[in-house]
Amino acid sequence: MNSPHPCLIDPCQLAFDIDGVVADTMDVFVTLARERFGFEHITKDDISCYNLSKCLQIEKEILDELVCLTMDDEHTMLIPPMPGAPEFLTEMAIAHPLRFVTARIWPESITAWLYQTLPEVPREKITVIASGAPEKKSQILKDLNVRYFIDDRTETCLELKESGIQPLLFVQPWNRNDPYDGLIRVENWARVKECVLLPNPKLG
Ligand SMILES: [Mg+2]
């Protein structure tokens, strides 16, 4: 389905979710499910909805353990970035600060992950706010004067839209089947790059 083209976003007004957008967090989840719990059949494509207990045939306690393991300090550092994300963010950071708002409770490990993933970006250009809950994102974004936000959770995007922030839904297996709701969808970081107006380095 063709989404309206949001071009061109001023990077000063843009912020990002991390897990599922910049970080391919579910890659680690799937690896742990296979290697530690023996769910050898599982792939990322099986995660067809955001509520894991509704789409995976895995007991609730094991799912909770898997999610905790995936997000712990050790495994956070093993998360691969989404393809193209480090390149885009490094380029954006030349002229603009990078702002991230995550629903994680603690910012420390995912901030360390960003430092590791974006080694060329000065640390003072990276701000991470841990909201602790997705529904707290909209007020935080308003306080930051953010007008555009990229997130992989459809419900969060709909809440943001309701509160006047323009969401871009980052397409993932867990939101791909959500009914059409008028949200702007971005399929990958090449598409993000098309939507954001970065200064042309050749002209700089
Ligand atoms: Mg996310």
mmCIF file of C-alpha atoms and ligand atoms in Angstrom:
data_model
loop_
_atom_site.group_PDB
_atom_site.id
_atom_site.type_symbol
_atom_site.label_atom_id
_atom_site.label_comp_id
_atom_site.label_asym_id
_atom_site.label_seq_id
_atom_site.Cartn_x
_atom_site.Cartn_y
_atom_site.Cartn_z
ATOM 1 C CA MET A 1 0.000 0.000 0.000
ATOM 2 C CA ASN A 2 1.350 3.427 -0.898
ATOM 3 C CA SER A 3 1.774 5.741 2.026
ATOM 4 C CA PRO A 4 1.726 9.476 1.498
ATOM 5 C CA HIS A 5 5.257 10.766 1.193
ATOM 6 C CA PRO A 6 6.144 12.733 4.322
ATOM 7 C CA CYS A 7 9.046 14.540 2.664
ATOM 8 C CA LEU A 8 10.873 16.373 3.697
ATOM 9 C CA ILE A 9 11.351 16.119 7.416
ATOM 10 C CA ASP A 10 13.496 18.676 9.175
ATOM 11 C CA PRO A 11 15.967 16.589 11.212
ATOM 12 C CA CYS A 12 15.723 19.175 14.016
ATOM 13 C CA GLN A 13 12.160 17.982 14.576
ATOM 14 C CA LEU A 14 12.816 14.256 14.394
ATOM 15 C CA ALA A 15 13.444 11.635 17.095
ATOM 16 C CA PHE A 16 13.612 7.861 17.165
ATOM 17 C CA ASP A 17 12.474 4.836 19.093
ATOM 18 C CA ILE A 18 15.374 2.396 19.490
ATOM 19 C CA ASP A 19 14.268 -1.241 19.842
ATOM 20 C CA GLY A 20 12.788 -2.481 16.579
ATOM 21 C CA VAL A 21 13.804 0.685 14.714
ATOM 22 C CA VAL A 22 17.521 1.361 15.209
ATOM 23 C CA ALA A 23 18.250 -1.900 17.025
ATOM 24 C CA ASP A 24 17.288 -5.292 15.603
ATOM 25 C CA THR A 25 16.381 -6.394 19.111
ATOM 26 C CA MET A 26 14.238 -9.336 18.071
ATOM 27 C CA ASP A 27 17.241 -10.890 16.340
ATOM 28 C CA VAL A 28 18.684 -11.566 19.800
ATOM 29 C CA PHE A 29 15.282 -12.693 21.077
ATOM 30 C CA VAL A 30 15.023 -15.255 18.276
ATOM 31 C CA THR A 31 18.605 -16.474 18.840
ATOM 32 C CA LEU A 32 17.954 -16.940 22.570
ATOM 33 C CA ALA A 33 14.636 -18.700 21.879
ATOM 34 C CA ARG A 34 16.434 -21.138 19.600
ATOM 35 C CA GLU A 35 19.662 -21.697 21.472
ATOM 36 C CA ARG A 36 18.593 -21.468 25.074
ATOM 37 C CA PHE A 37 15.061 -22.759 24.961
ATOM 38 C CA GLY A 38 15.181 -25.076 21.947
ATOM 39 C CA PHE A 39 12.544 -23.322 19.816
ATOM 40 C CA GLU A 40 14.550 -24.095 16.716
ATOM 41 C CA HIS A 41 11.729 -23.331 14.303
ATOM 42 C CA ILE A 42 11.352 -19.690 15.361
ATOM 43 C CA THR A 43 12.165 -16.842 12.982
ATOM 44 C CA LYS A 44 11.540 -13.106 13.157
ATOM 45 C CA ASP A 45 8.697 -13.537 10.679
ATOM 46 C CA ASP A 46 6.833 -15.630 13.255
ATOM 47 C CA ILE A 47 6.533 -12.534 15.408
ATOM 48 C CA SER A 48 3.426 -11.419 13.589
ATOM 49 C CA CYS A 49 2.005 -9.211 16.329
ATOM 50 C CA TYR A 50 3.403 -6.948 19.023
ATOM 51 C CA ASN A 51 1.851 -9.014 21.804
ATOM 52 C CA LEU A 52 4.221 -11.993 21.775
ATOM 53 C CA SER A 53 1.906 -14.304 23.687
ATOM 54 C CA LYS A 54 -0.680 -13.940 20.925
ATOM 55 C CA CYS A 55 1.554 -14.971 18.048
ATOM 56 C CA LEU A 56 4.162 -17.350 19.502
ATOM 57 C CA GLN A 57 3.380 -20.778 20.879
ATOM 58 C CA ILE A 58 5.541 -20.219 23.947
ATOM 59 C CA GLU A 59 4.465 -20.298 27.585
ATOM 60 C CA LYS A 60 4.052 -16.933 29.272
ATOM 61 C CA GLU A 61 6.807 -17.533 31.873
ATOM 62 C CA ILE A 62 9.312 -18.506 29.205
ATOM 63 C CA LEU A 63 8.339 -15.509 27.087
ATOM 64 C CA ASP A 64 8.851 -13.192 30.059
ATOM 65 C CA GLU A 65 12.253 -14.738 30.730
ATOM 66 C CA LEU A 66 13.216 -14.421 27.075
ATOM 67 C CA VAL A 67 12.235 -10.747 26.969
ATOM 68 C CA CYS A 68 14.178 -10.034 30.193
ATOM 69 C CA LEU A 69 17.247 -11.844 28.858
ATOM 70 C CA THR A 70 17.064 -10.029 25.522
ATOM 71 C CA MET A 71 16.954 -6.643 27.261
ATOM 72 C CA ASP A 72 19.577 -7.329 29.950
ATOM 73 C CA ASP A 73 22.932 -5.542 29.889
ATOM 74 C CA GLU A 74 24.859 -8.459 28.403
ATOM 75 C CA HIS A 75 22.444 -9.243 25.571
ATOM 76 C CA THR A 76 21.654 -5.616 24.763
ATOM 77 C CA MET A 77 25.280 -5.206 23.718
ATOM 78 C CA LEU A 78 24.896 -8.151 21.302
ATOM 79 C CA ILE A 79 21.947 -6.640 19.410
ATOM 80 C CA PRO A 80 22.749 -5.966 15.739
ATOM 81 C CA PRO A 81 21.693 -2.608 14.299
ATOM 82 C CA MET A 82 18.980 -2.478 11.650
ATOM 83 C CA PRO A 83 20.689 -2.293 8.244
ATOM 84 C CA GLY A 84 21.477 1.278 7.236
ATOM 85 C CA ALA A 85 20.643 2.792 10.644
ATOM 86 C CA PRO A 86 24.230 3.478 11.798
ATOM 87 C CA GLU A 87 25.154 5.069 8.466
ATOM 88 C CA PHE A 88 22.108 7.332 8.432
ATOM 89 C CA LEU A 89 22.425 8.378 12.082
ATOM 90 C CA THR A 90 26.143 9.047 11.738
ATOM 91 C CA GLU A 91 25.439 11.293 8.765
ATOM 92 C CA MET A 92 22.570 13.042 10.534
ATOM 93 C CA ALA A 93 24.719 13.654 13.606
ATOM 94 C CA ILE A 94 27.185 15.752 11.613
ATOM 95 C CA ALA A 95 24.714 18.627 11.766
ATOM 96 C CA HIS A 96 22.072 17.568 14.279
ATOM 97 C CA PRO A 97 21.812 16.048 17.723
ATOM 98 C CA LEU A 98 20.307 12.559 17.865
ATOM 99 C CA ARG A 99 17.367 12.089 20.198
ATOM 100 C CA PHE A 100 15.958 8.745 21.179
ATOM 101 C CA VAL A 101 12.925 7.970 23.312
ATOM 102 C CA THR A 102 12.587 4.367 24.434
ATOM 103 C CA ALA A 103 9.948 2.636 26.523
ATOM 104 C CA ARG A 104 12.738 0.807 28.345
ATOM 105 C CA ILE A 105 12.836 1.496 32.076
ATOM 106 C CA TRP A 106 16.584 2.107 32.226
ATOM 107 C CA PRO A 107 18.538 4.082 29.609
ATOM 108 C CA GLU A 108 22.049 2.915 30.535
ATOM 109 C CA SER A 109 22.535 -0.284 28.545
ATOM 110 C CA ILE A 110 20.837 0.900 25.368
ATOM 111 C CA THR A 111 22.798 4.175 25.570
ATOM 112 C CA ALA A 112 26.028 2.156 25.808
ATOM 113 C CA TRP A 113 24.772 0.180 22.827
ATOM 114 C CA LEU A 114 24.271 3.400 20.830
ATOM 115 C CA TYR A 115 27.808 4.549 21.709
ATOM 116 C CA GLN A 116 29.098 1.178 20.499
ATOM 117 C CA THR A 117 26.950 1.248 17.348
ATOM 118 C CA LEU A 118 27.705 4.879 16.458
ATOM 119 C CA PRO A 119 31.417 5.156 17.303
ATOM 120 C CA GLU A 120 31.935 8.222 15.113
ATOM 121 C CA VAL A 121 29.150 10.211 16.763
ATOM 122 C CA PRO A 122 30.313 12.355 19.695
ATOM 123 C CA ARG A 123 28.557 11.152 22.834
ATOM 124 C CA GLU A 124 27.232 14.599 23.678
ATOM 125 C CA LYS A 125 25.193 14.449 20.478
ATOM 126 C CA ILE A 126 23.269 11.396 21.684
ATOM 127 C CA THR A 127 20.342 11.853 24.067
ATOM 128 C CA VAL A 128 18.352 8.866 25.302
ATOM 129 C CA ILE A 129 15.217 9.227 27.369
ATOM 130 C CA ALA A 130 13.754 6.086 28.918
ATOM 131 C CA SER A 131 10.035 6.678 29.323
ATOM 132 C CA GLY A 132 9.350 3.379 31.063
ATOM 133 C CA ALA A 133 6.056 3.092 29.185
ATOM 134 C CA PRO A 134 5.063 3.734 25.572
ATOM 135 C CA GLU A 135 2.120 5.955 26.523
ATOM 136 C CA LYS A 136 4.520 8.434 28.135
ATOM 137 C CA LYS A 137 6.333 9.081 24.867
ATOM 138 C CA SER A 138 4.027 11.764 23.506
ATOM 139 C CA GLN A 139 4.498 14.228 26.406
ATOM 140 C CA ILE A 140 8.266 13.656 26.370
ATOM 141 C CA LEU A 141 8.383 14.326 22.624
ATOM 142 C CA LYS A 142 6.320 17.487 23.013
ATOM 143 C CA ASP A 143 8.680 18.727 25.712
ATOM 144 C CA LEU A 144 11.570 18.114 23.292
ATOM 145 C CA ASN A 145 9.753 20.000 20.490
ATOM 146 C CA VAL A 146 9.790 16.866 18.365
ATOM 147 C CA ARG A 147 7.256 16.787 15.529
ATOM 148 C CA TYR A 148 8.202 13.489 13.869
ATOM 149 C CA PHE A 149 8.868 10.171 15.539
ATOM 150 C CA ILE A 150 9.780 6.770 14.113
ATOM 151 C CA ASP A 151 8.451 3.789 16.086
ATOM 152 C CA ASP A 152 7.641 0.148 15.339
ATOM 153 C CA ARG A 153 4.623 -0.151 17.629
ATOM 154 C CA THR A 154 1.383 0.675 15.824
ATOM 155 C CA GLU A 155 -0.482 1.583 19.004
ATOM 156 C CA THR A 156 2.213 4.097 19.978
ATOM 157 C CA CYS A 157 2.105 5.625 16.491
ATOM 158 C CA LEU A 158 -1.679 5.999 16.705
ATOM 159 C CA GLU A 159 -1.408 7.641 20.143
ATOM 160 C CA LEU A 160 1.245 10.045 18.862
ATOM 161 C CA LYS A 161 -0.873 10.958 15.855
ATOM 162 C CA GLU A 162 -3.787 11.638 18.170
ATOM 163 C CA SER A 163 -1.629 14.015 20.209
ATOM 164 C CA GLY A 164 -0.377 15.967 17.201
ATOM 165 C CA ILE A 165 3.004 14.331 16.611
ATOM 166 C CA GLN A 166 3.555 12.863 13.137
ATOM 167 C CA PRO A 167 4.510 9.213 13.549
ATOM 168 C CA LEU A 168 6.302 7.097 10.981
ATOM 169 C CA LEU A 169 5.671 3.399 11.520
ATOM 170 C CA PHE A 170 8.852 1.405 10.932
ATOM 171 C CA VAL A 171 7.635 -1.758 9.189
ATOM 172 C CA GLN A 172 8.411 -4.999 11.012
ATOM 173 C CA PRO A 173 6.804 -8.461 10.962
ATOM 174 C CA TRP A 174 4.852 -7.547 14.121
ATOM 175 C CA ASN A 175 3.116 -4.562 12.538
ATOM 176 C CA ARG A 176 2.945 -5.695 8.925
ATOM 177 C CA ASN A 177 -0.495 -7.257 9.339
ATOM 178 C CA ASP A 178 -2.070 -4.391 11.237
ATOM 179 C CA PRO A 179 -5.080 -3.009 9.390
ATOM 180 C CA TYR A 180 -4.547 0.087 7.282
ATOM 181 C CA ASP A 181 -4.921 3.071 9.552
ATOM 182 C CA GLY A 182 -3.562 5.987 7.541
ATOM 183 C CA LEU A 183 -0.158 5.844 9.231
ATOM 184 C CA ILE A 184 2.904 6.675 7.180
ATOM 185 C CA ARG A 185 5.007 3.524 6.932
ATOM 186 C CA VAL A 186 8.757 3.348 6.368
ATOM 187 C CA GLU A 187 10.032 -0.027 5.239
ATOM 188 C CA ASN A 188 13.728 0.422 5.927
ATOM 189 C CA TRP A 189 16.426 3.004 6.576
ATOM 190 C CA ALA A 190 16.884 3.765 2.877
ATOM 191 C CA ARG A 191 13.286 4.975 2.964
ATOM 192 C CA VAL A 192 13.959 6.986 6.155
ATOM 193 C CA LYS A 193 16.827 8.665 4.353
ATOM 194 C CA GLU A 194 14.517 9.643 1.489
ATOM 195 C CA CYS A 195 12.145 11.282 3.947
ATOM 196 C CA VAL A 196 14.632 13.370 5.910
ATOM 197 C CA LEU A 197 16.253 16.473 4.611
ATOM 198 C CA LEU A 198 19.939 16.135 5.437
ATOM 199 C CA PRO A 199 22.386 18.759 4.302
ATOM 200 C CA ASN A 200 24.263 17.727 1.206
ATOM 201 C CA PRO A 201 27.840 17.120 2.410
ATOM 202 C CA LYS A 202 29.156 18.039 -1.042
ATOM 203 C CA LEU A 203 27.754 21.519 -0.592
ATOM 204 C CA GLY A 204 29.006 21.799 2.984
HETATM 205 MG MG MG B 1 10.245 -0.216 19.467
#
